[in-house]
Every structure is written in C-alpha cells, then in structure tokens.
CSV table of C-alpha atoms in Angstrom, one decimal:
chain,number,residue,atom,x,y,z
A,10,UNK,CA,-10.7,69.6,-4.3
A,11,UNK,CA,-8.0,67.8,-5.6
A,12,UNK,CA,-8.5,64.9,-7.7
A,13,UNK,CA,-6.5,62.0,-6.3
A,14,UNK,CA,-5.8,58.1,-7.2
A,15,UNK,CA,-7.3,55.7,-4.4
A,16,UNK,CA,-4.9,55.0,-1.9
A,17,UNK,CA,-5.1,51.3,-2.8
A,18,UNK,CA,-4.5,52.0,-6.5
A,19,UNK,CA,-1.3,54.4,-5.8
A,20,UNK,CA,1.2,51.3,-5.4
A,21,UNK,CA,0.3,49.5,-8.6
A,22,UNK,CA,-0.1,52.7,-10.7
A,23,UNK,CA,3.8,53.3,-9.8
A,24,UNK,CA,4.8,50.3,-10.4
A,25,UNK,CA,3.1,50.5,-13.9
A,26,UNK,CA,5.0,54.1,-14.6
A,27,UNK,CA,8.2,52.4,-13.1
A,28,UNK,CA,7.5,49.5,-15.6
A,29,UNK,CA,7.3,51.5,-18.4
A,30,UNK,CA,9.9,53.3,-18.2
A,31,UNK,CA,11.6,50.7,-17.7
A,32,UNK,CA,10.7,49.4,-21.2
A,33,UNK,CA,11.4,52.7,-22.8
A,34,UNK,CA,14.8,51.8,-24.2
A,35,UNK,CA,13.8,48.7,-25.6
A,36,UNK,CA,11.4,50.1,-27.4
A,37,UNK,CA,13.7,52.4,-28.8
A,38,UNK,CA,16.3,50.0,-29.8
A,39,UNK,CA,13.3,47.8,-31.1
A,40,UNK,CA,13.1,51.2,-33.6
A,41,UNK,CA,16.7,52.1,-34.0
A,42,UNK,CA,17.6,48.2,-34.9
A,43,UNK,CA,20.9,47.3,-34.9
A,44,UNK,CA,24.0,47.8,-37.9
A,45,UNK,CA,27.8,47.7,-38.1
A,46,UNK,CA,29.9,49.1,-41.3
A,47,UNK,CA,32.7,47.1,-42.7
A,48,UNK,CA,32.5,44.0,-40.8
A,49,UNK,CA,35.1,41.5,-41.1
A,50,UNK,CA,34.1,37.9,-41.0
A,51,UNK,CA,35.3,34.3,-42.0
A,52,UNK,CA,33.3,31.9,-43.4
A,53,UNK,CA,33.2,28.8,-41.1
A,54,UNK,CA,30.9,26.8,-43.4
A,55,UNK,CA,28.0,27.4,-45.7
A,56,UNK,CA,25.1,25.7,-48.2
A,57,UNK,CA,23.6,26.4,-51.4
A,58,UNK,CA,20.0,26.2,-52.2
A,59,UNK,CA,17.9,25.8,-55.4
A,60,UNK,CA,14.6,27.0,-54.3
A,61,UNK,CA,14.7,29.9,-53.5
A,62,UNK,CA,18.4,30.5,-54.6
A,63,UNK,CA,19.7,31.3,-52.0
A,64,UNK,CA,23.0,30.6,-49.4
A,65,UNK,CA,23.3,29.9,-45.8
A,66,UNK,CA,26.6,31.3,-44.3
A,67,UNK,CA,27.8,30.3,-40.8
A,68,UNK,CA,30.0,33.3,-40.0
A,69,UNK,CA,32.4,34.6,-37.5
A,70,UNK,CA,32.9,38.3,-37.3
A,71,UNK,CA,36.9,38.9,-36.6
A,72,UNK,CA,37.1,42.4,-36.7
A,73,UNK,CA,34.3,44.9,-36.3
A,74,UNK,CA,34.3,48.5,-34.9
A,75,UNK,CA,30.6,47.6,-33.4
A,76,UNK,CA,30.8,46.4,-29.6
A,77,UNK,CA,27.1,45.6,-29.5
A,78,UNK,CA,26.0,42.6,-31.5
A,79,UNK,CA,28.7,42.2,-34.2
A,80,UNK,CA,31.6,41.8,-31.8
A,81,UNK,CA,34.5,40.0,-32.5
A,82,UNK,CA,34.0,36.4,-32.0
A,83,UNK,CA,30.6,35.6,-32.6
A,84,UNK,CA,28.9,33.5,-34.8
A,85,UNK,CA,26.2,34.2,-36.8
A,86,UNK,CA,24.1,32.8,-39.7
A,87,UNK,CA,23.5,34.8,-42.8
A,88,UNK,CA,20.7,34.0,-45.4
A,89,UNK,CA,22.0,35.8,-48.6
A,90,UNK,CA,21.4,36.2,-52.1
A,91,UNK,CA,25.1,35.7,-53.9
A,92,UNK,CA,25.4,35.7,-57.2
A,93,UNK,CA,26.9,32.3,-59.0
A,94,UNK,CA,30.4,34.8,-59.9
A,95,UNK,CA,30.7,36.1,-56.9
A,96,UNK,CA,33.8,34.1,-56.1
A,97,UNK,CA,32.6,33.7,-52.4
A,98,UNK,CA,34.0,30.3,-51.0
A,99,UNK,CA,34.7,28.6,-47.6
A,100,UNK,CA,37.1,29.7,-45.8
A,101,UNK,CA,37.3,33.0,-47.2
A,102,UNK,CA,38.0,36.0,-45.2
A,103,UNK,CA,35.8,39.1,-46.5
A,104,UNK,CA,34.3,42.1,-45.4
A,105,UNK,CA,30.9,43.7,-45.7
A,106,UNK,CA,28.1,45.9,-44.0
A,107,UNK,CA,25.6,43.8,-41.6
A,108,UNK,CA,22.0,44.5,-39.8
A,109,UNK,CA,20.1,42.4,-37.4
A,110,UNK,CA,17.0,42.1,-36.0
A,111,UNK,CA,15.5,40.9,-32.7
A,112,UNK,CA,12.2,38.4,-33.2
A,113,UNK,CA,9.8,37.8,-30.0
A,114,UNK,CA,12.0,35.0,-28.5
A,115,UNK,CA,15.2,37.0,-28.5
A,116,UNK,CA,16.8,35.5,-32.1
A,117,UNK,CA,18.9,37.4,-33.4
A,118,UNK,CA,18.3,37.8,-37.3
A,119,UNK,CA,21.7,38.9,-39.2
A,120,UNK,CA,21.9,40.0,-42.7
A,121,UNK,CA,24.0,41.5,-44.8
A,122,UNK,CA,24.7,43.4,-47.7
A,123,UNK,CA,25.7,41.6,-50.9
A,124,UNK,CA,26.6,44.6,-52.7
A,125,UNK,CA,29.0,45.8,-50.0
A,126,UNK,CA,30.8,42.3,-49.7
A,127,UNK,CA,34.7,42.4,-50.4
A,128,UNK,CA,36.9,39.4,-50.4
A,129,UNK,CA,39.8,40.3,-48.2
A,130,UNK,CA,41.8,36.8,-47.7
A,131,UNK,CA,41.6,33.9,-50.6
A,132,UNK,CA,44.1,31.5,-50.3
A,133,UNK,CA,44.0,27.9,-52.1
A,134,UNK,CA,42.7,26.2,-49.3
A,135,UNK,CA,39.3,27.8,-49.4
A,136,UNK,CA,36.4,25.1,-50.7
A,137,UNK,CA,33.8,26.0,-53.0
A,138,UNK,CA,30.4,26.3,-51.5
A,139,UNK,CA,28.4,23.0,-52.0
A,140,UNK,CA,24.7,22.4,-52.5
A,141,UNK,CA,22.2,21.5,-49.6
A,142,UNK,CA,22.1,17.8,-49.1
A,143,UNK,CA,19.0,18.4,-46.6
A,144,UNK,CA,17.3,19.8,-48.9
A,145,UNK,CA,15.3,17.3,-51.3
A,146,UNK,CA,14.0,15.9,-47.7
A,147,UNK,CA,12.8,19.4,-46.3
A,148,UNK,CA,9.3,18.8,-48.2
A,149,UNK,CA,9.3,15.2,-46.0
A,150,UNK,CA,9.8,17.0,-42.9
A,151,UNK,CA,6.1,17.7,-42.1
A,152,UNK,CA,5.3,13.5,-42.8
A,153,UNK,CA,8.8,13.2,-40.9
A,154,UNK,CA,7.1,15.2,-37.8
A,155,UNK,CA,3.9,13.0,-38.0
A,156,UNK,CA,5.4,9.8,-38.1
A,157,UNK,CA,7.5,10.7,-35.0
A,158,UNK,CA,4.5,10.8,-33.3
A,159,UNK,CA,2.4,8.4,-34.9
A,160,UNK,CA,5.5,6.1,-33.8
A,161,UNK,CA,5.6,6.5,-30.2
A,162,UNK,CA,1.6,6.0,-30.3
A,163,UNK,CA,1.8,2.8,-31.3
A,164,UNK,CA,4.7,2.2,-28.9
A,165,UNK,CA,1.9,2.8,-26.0
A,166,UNK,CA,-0.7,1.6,-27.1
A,167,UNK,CA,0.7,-2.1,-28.0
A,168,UNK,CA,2.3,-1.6,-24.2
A,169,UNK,CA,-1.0,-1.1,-22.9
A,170,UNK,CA,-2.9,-3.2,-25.1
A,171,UNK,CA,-4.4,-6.7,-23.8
A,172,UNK,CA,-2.8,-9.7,-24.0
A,173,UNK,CA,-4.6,-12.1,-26.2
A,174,UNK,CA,-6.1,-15.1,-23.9
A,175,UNK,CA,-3.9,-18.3,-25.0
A,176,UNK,CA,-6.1,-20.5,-27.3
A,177,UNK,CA,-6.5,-23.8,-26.4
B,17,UNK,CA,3.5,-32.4,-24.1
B,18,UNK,CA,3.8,-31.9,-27.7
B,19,UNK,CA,3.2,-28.5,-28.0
B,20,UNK,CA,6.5,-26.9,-26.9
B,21,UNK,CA,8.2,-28.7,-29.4
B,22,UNK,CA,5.8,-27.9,-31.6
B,23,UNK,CA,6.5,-23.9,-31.3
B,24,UNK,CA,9.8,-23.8,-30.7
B,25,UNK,CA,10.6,-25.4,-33.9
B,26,UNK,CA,7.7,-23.0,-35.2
B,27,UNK,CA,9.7,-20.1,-34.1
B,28,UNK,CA,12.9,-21.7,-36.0
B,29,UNK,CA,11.3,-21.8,-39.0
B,30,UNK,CA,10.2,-18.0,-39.1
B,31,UNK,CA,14.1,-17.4,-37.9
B,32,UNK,CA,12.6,-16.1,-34.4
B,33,UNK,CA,14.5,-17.3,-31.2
B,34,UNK,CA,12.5,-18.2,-28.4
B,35,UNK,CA,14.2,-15.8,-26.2
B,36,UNK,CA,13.3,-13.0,-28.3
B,37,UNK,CA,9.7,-14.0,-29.0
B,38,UNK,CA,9.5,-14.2,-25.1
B,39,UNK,CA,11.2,-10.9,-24.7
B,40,UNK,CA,8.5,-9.3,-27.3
B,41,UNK,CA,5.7,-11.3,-25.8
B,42,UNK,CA,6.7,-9.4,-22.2
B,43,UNK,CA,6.3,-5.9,-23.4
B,44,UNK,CA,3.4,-6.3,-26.0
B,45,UNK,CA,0.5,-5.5,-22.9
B,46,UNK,CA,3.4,-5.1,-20.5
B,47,UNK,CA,1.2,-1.8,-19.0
B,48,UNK,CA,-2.6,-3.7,-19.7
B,49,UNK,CA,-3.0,-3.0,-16.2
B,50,UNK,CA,-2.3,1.1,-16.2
B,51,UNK,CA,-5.3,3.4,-15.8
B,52,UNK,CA,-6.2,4.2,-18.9
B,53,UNK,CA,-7.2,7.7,-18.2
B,54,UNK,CA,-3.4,8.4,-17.3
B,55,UNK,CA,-2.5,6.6,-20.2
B,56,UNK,CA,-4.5,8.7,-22.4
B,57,UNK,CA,-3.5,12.5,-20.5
B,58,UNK,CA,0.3,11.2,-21.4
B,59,UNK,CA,-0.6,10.6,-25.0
B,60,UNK,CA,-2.3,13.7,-25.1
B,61,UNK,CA,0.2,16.1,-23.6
B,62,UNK,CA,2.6,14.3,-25.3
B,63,UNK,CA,1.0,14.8,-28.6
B,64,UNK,CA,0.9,18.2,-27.9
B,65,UNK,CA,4.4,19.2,-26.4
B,66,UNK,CA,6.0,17.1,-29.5
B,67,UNK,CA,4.6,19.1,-31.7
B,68,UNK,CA,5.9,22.2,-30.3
B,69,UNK,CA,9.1,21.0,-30.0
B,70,UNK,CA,9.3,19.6,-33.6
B,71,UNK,CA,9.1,23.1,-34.2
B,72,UNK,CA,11.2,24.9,-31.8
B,73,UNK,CA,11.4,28.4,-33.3
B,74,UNK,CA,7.5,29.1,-33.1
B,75,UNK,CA,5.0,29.2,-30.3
B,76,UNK,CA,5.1,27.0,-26.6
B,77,UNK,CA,2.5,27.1,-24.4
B,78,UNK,CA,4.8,27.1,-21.4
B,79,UNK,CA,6.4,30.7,-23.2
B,80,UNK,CA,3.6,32.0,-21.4
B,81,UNK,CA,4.6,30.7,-17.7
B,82,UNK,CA,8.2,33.0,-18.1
B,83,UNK,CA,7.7,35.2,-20.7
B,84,UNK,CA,7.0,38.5,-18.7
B,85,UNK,CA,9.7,37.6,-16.0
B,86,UNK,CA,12.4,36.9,-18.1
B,87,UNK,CA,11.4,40.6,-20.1
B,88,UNK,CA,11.6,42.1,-16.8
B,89,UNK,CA,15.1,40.5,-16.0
B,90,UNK,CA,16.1,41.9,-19.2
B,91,UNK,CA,15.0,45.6,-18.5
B,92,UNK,CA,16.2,45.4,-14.9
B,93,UNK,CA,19.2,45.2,-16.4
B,94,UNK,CA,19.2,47.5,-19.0
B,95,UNK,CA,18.5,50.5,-16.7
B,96,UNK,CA,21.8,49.8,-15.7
B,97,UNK,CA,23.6,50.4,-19.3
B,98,UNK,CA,20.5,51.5,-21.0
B,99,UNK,CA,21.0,51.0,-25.9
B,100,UNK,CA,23.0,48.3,-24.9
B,101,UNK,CA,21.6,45.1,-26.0
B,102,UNK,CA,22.9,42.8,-23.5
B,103,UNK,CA,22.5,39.7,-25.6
B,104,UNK,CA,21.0,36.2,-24.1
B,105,UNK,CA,20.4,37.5,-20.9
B,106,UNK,CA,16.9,36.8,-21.5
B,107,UNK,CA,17.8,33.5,-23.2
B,108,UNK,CA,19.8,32.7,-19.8
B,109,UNK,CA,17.5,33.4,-17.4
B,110,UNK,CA,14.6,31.9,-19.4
B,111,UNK,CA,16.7,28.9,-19.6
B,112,UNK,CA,17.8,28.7,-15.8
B,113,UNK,CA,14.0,29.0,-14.8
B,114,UNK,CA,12.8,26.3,-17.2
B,115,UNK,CA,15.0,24.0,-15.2
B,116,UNK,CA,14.9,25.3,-12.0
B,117,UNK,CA,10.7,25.3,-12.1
B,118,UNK,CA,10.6,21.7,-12.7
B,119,UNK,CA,13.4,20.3,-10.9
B,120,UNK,CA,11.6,21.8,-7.8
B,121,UNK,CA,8.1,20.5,-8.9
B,122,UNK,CA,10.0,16.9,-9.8
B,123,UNK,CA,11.7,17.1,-6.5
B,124,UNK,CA,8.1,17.9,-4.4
B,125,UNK,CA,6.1,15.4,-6.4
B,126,UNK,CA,8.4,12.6,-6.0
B,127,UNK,CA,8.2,13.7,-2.3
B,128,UNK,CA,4.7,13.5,-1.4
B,129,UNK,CA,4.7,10.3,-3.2
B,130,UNK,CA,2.8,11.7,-7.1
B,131,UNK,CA,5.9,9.7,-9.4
B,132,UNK,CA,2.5,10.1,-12.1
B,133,UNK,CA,3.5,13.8,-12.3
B,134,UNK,CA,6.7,13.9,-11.2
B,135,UNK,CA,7.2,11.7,-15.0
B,136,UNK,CA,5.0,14.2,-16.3
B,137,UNK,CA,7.6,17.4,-15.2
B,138,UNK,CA,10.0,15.6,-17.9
B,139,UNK,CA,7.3,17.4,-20.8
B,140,UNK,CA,9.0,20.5,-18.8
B,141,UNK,CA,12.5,19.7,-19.0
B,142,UNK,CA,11.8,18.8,-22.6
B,143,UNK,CA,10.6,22.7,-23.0
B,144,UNK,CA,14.0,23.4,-21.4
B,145,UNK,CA,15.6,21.6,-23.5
B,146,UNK,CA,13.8,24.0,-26.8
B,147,UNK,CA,15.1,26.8,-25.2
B,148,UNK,CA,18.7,25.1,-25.3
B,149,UNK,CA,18.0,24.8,-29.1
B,150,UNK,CA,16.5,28.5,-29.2
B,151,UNK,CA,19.8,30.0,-27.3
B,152,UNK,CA,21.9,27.8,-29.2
B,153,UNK,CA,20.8,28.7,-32.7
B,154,UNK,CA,20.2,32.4,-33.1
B,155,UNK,CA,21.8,34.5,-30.5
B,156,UNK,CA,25.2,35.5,-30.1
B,157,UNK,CA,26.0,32.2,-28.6
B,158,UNK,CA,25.0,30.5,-31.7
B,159,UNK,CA,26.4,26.8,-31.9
B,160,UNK,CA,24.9,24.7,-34.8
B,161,UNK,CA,26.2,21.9,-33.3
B,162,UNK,CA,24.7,22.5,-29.6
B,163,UNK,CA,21.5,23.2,-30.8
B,164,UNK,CA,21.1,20.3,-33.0
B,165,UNK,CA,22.0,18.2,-29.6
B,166,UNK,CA,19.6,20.2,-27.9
B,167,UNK,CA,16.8,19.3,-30.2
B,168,UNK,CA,17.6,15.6,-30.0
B,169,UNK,CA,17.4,15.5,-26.2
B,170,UNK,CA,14.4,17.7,-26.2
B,171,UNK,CA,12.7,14.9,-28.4
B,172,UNK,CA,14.3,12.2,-26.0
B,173,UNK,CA,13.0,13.8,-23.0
B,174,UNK,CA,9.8,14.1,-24.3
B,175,UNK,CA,10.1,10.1,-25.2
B,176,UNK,CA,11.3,9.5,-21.5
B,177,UNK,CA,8.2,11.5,-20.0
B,178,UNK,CA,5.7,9.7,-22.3
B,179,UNK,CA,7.7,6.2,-20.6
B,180,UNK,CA,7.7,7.2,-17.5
B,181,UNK,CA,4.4,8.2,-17.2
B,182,UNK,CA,3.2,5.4,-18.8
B,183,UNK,CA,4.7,3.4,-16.4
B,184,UNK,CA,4.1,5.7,-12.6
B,185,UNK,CA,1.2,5.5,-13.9
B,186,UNK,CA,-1.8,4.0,-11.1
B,187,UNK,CA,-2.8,0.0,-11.3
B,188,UNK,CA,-6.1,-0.4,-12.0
B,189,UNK,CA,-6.4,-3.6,-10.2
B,190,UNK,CA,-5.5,-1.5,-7.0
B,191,UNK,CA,-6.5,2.1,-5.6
B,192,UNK,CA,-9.7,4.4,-6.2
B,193,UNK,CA,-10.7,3.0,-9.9
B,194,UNK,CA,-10.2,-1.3,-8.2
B,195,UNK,CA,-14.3,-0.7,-8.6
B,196,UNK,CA,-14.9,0.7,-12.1
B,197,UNK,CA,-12.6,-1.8,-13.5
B,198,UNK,CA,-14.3,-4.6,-11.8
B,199,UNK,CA,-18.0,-3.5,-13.9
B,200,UNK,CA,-16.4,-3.4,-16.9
B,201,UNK,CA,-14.3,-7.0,-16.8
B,202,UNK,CA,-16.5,-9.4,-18.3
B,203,UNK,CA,-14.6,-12.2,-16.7
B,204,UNK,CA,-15.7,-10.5,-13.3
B,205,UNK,CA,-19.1,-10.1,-14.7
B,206,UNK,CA,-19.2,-13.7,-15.5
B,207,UNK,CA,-18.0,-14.9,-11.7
B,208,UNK,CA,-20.3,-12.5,-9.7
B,209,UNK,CA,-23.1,-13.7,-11.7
C-alpha cells in the first residue's frame, strides 16, 4: 500500500511547498547580494566624524549601468572610510564601485569602495566636507531618550494627581 | 475679605499673573478623577511604545502583527519578475496596513462607544508613523528630511495617545469602580461612619 498524506493535511502541505518556493528567489538573492561597477554619483551633502573616523555621504547615483538598486535617481547613504587627501568634497561628481545589503526590515545598506573612487566633475563651487555638529551630543542621546519619557511622566501624573484641600 | 488681596499682590511679587496661576491651578489634578488603572495601562504602553520608537531601526512588537504578510506580498510579487528586487514594496504595504489596521479599529471603537481604546489605537498610528521613518531612511526612497518628520510625529502621536487616553479615560465617581472608590475615600469613610 501506498503511503499517503491525510486528506486533511494535503491542503496545508501544498501550500507550504507553494510557500517555499515561493521564497526561493529571495533566498538566493539574499546569497548573491547586490553590486554595480562604475557607478556615477553626486554628493548631495555629507559629515565627518572623529570617532571612528569615518564620513557619511548622502549620494545620488546619476548614471549606473545597474537597473536593480543603483538606478539612476536614487539616494543613498554611504558610511565610508576616506582618507584626509582624498580631495572628496560636496558637490563633487565622482565615480566608484558600490554593494548593498538588505537587513530584516528591508534597509537597504550601501557601501562602496574607496579604492575604486574617481573624481569625475570638480568645479569651484564644491564645499569642503565639514565635521559632525551632532556628534559631541550622540553620547547624551541615551539620557536624551530617558528624559523624554521621564517628561511626559510627570506630565500625567501632576494631571492626575490630587488637588491639595485649601488651608484655612 | 482680606485674603484676595492678600494673594493677588502675593502673586505680583513672585511676577506670577493671576490668570496664569489660575490657568496652572486648572490642569495640576485636572484628571484626579480618572481611573487610575487606565491611567497606569497608558503610562505603561506608553513607556513601552516610546521606547521603541526612540529607536526606530531595531525591534517593535507590532513587527510581529505584519511581518509575515507583508513577506508574502513581497514574494507574490516576485514570482512575477523573479532576481528582481522590487524595492519598498514591502516597506509600502507594511506601511498601508499599519494605517489601515488602526483606522479601522479607531473607527469601530469610537463606534461602539470605547473612546479609552480608540485613544489608545494612536500608540498604532505612532508604529505607522516608525515605518514612515524606516521607508524614509534606508530604501531607495530614502529622504533624510522625511524621515526625520516622520520620527517627530511618531513621538507626537505617541504624546497625543498618552493625552487622549488619559483623558477617555473612565470617571471614577461614575460607572463599575463608583464602589471601590467610595472604600477608599476617607472623606466617605468619615460621613458613612
């Protein structure tokens, strides 16, 4: 004799199989990953930090042979490791090879690489990149957080508290 | 008779206008009378929901509620033009659910007459309003600008859902806790004795 699923158990076991293949090419993707050659990108704006040393670059790709994630007319921000002669400035029009990755929530985490970056359009009216001015109050943030909340408790509970009986 | 005078020139002296010492006088204990059971759920949930959104990148409990379905939106979608990230669809329709679910649970309490949770659907919007923030700030729709507004109203929602609930929230002096109340007030305690 044959052996045979439950009739009750048929439906769900297709829709697992249906389900997983389903997620087949997203876990391939999640493997292959996702990079474009010879991107070419402007720098909208961007911020230097001390510790680590390291600068955040808001980008927009102009030109990019890559339909998928680098297409032309996105924004994107870039974490990178320049170094101080690097010449890299706002407003600068450059070039250079890019990867992302995908996190749980769908964010898209670009990168690129600093030893494939070329400067393709300087002109005088590009700024020099300035330091963080957020970041001496990043190590408040976590007191920052508290006190929000702290804040709003007080709100309430002088709103509920009792009024004080008038003295005579 | 003296004693209006009395304050009032009081109040000048500490550079405090009667109106506005009045003004302060009507919130401070403004909700005395709320239960405080309510009170404390809102705190609670509050607590809880800010904290989540004061950190917008990591880990909501309400991911849970629309995690799956928006995933399987994704890859319904990706049979169709399979290695082909289709970008913020799953932001999208994670987005359009987290306002549609409460809109419809907002709309239903306030219709059977609940305004306690109908306020308390605004910690829900405030969720929505993270995943604003979360499409906003690293997808391909990435606005720095956006998403900073998004986190300010998620906070402000959040502020307006701990208000509102505060006050939809039930009377004590009326309703199903008129009797518990009424053991505990020692002025009560004092008259039926």
């Amino acid at each position: 004799m044959k052996p045979t699923a439950p009739r009750f158990m048929r439906a769900p076991l297709i829709a697992v199989f249906i389900l997983a293949f389903m997620l087949l090419p997203a876990d391939l993707m999640a493997l292959m990953g996702f990079g474009a050659n010879g991107v070419t990108f402007k720098i909208l704006d961007a911020a230097r930090y001390h510790a680590p040393d390291i600068t955040s670059l808001e980008v927009e790709i102009i030109d990019s042979t890559d339909n998928d994630i680098f297409s032309p007319g996105r924004n994107f921000n870039v974490w990178a490791v320049l170094s101080p002669d690097s010449g890299i400035k706002i407003g600068q029009t450059l070039q250079a090879d890019f990867s992302a990755s995908k996190d749980r929530l769908g964010q898209i985490s670009a990168s690129l690489d600093p030893n494939t970056v070329v400067i393709v359009d300087d002109n005088p009216s590009c700024v020099e990149i300035p330091w963080s001015i957020w970041e001496p109050v990043s190590e408040y943030l976590p007191a920052l957080k508290i006190v929000f909340i702290l804040f709003w408790w007080l709100v309430v509970i002088l709103l509920v508290s009792k009024k004080s009986t008038a003295t005579s | 008779m003296q004693e209006p005078t009395t304050k009032f020139v009081t109040d000048s002296v500490i550079g405090l206008s009667p109106g506005k010492k009045n003004n302060m006088n009507k919130l401070i204990g403004r909700y005395s009378n709320r239960n405080r059971l309510q009170v404390w759920f809102a705190l609670i949930v509050f607590t809880i929901c800010a904290w989540w959104n004061l950190h917008p990148l990591q880990f909501h409990l309400l991911d849970t509620t629309i995690f799956f379905s928006a995933a399987a939106t994704e890859e319904f979608i990706r049979l169709f033009s399979p290695f082909h990230s289709i970008e913020g669809v799953s932001e999208i329709a994670i987005l359009l659910m987290c306002v549609f679910v409460p809109t419809v649970l907002c709309i239903y309490f306030n219709k059977v007459g609940a305004r306690y949770m109908a306020s308390a659907t605004f910690f829900w919007f405030a969720y929505a309003a993270q995943n604003g923030f979360r499409l906003f700030n690293g997808t391909i729709y990435r606005r720095p600008t956006l998403a900073l507004i998004m986190f300010i109203l998620s906070l402000l929602l959040l502020v307006i859902g701990l208000l509102k609930c505060l006050h939809n929230s039930e009377i004590a002096d009326r309703g199903v806790f008129k009797g518990e109340i009424k053991e505990t007030d020692p002025d009560n305690v004092e008259v039926s004795s």
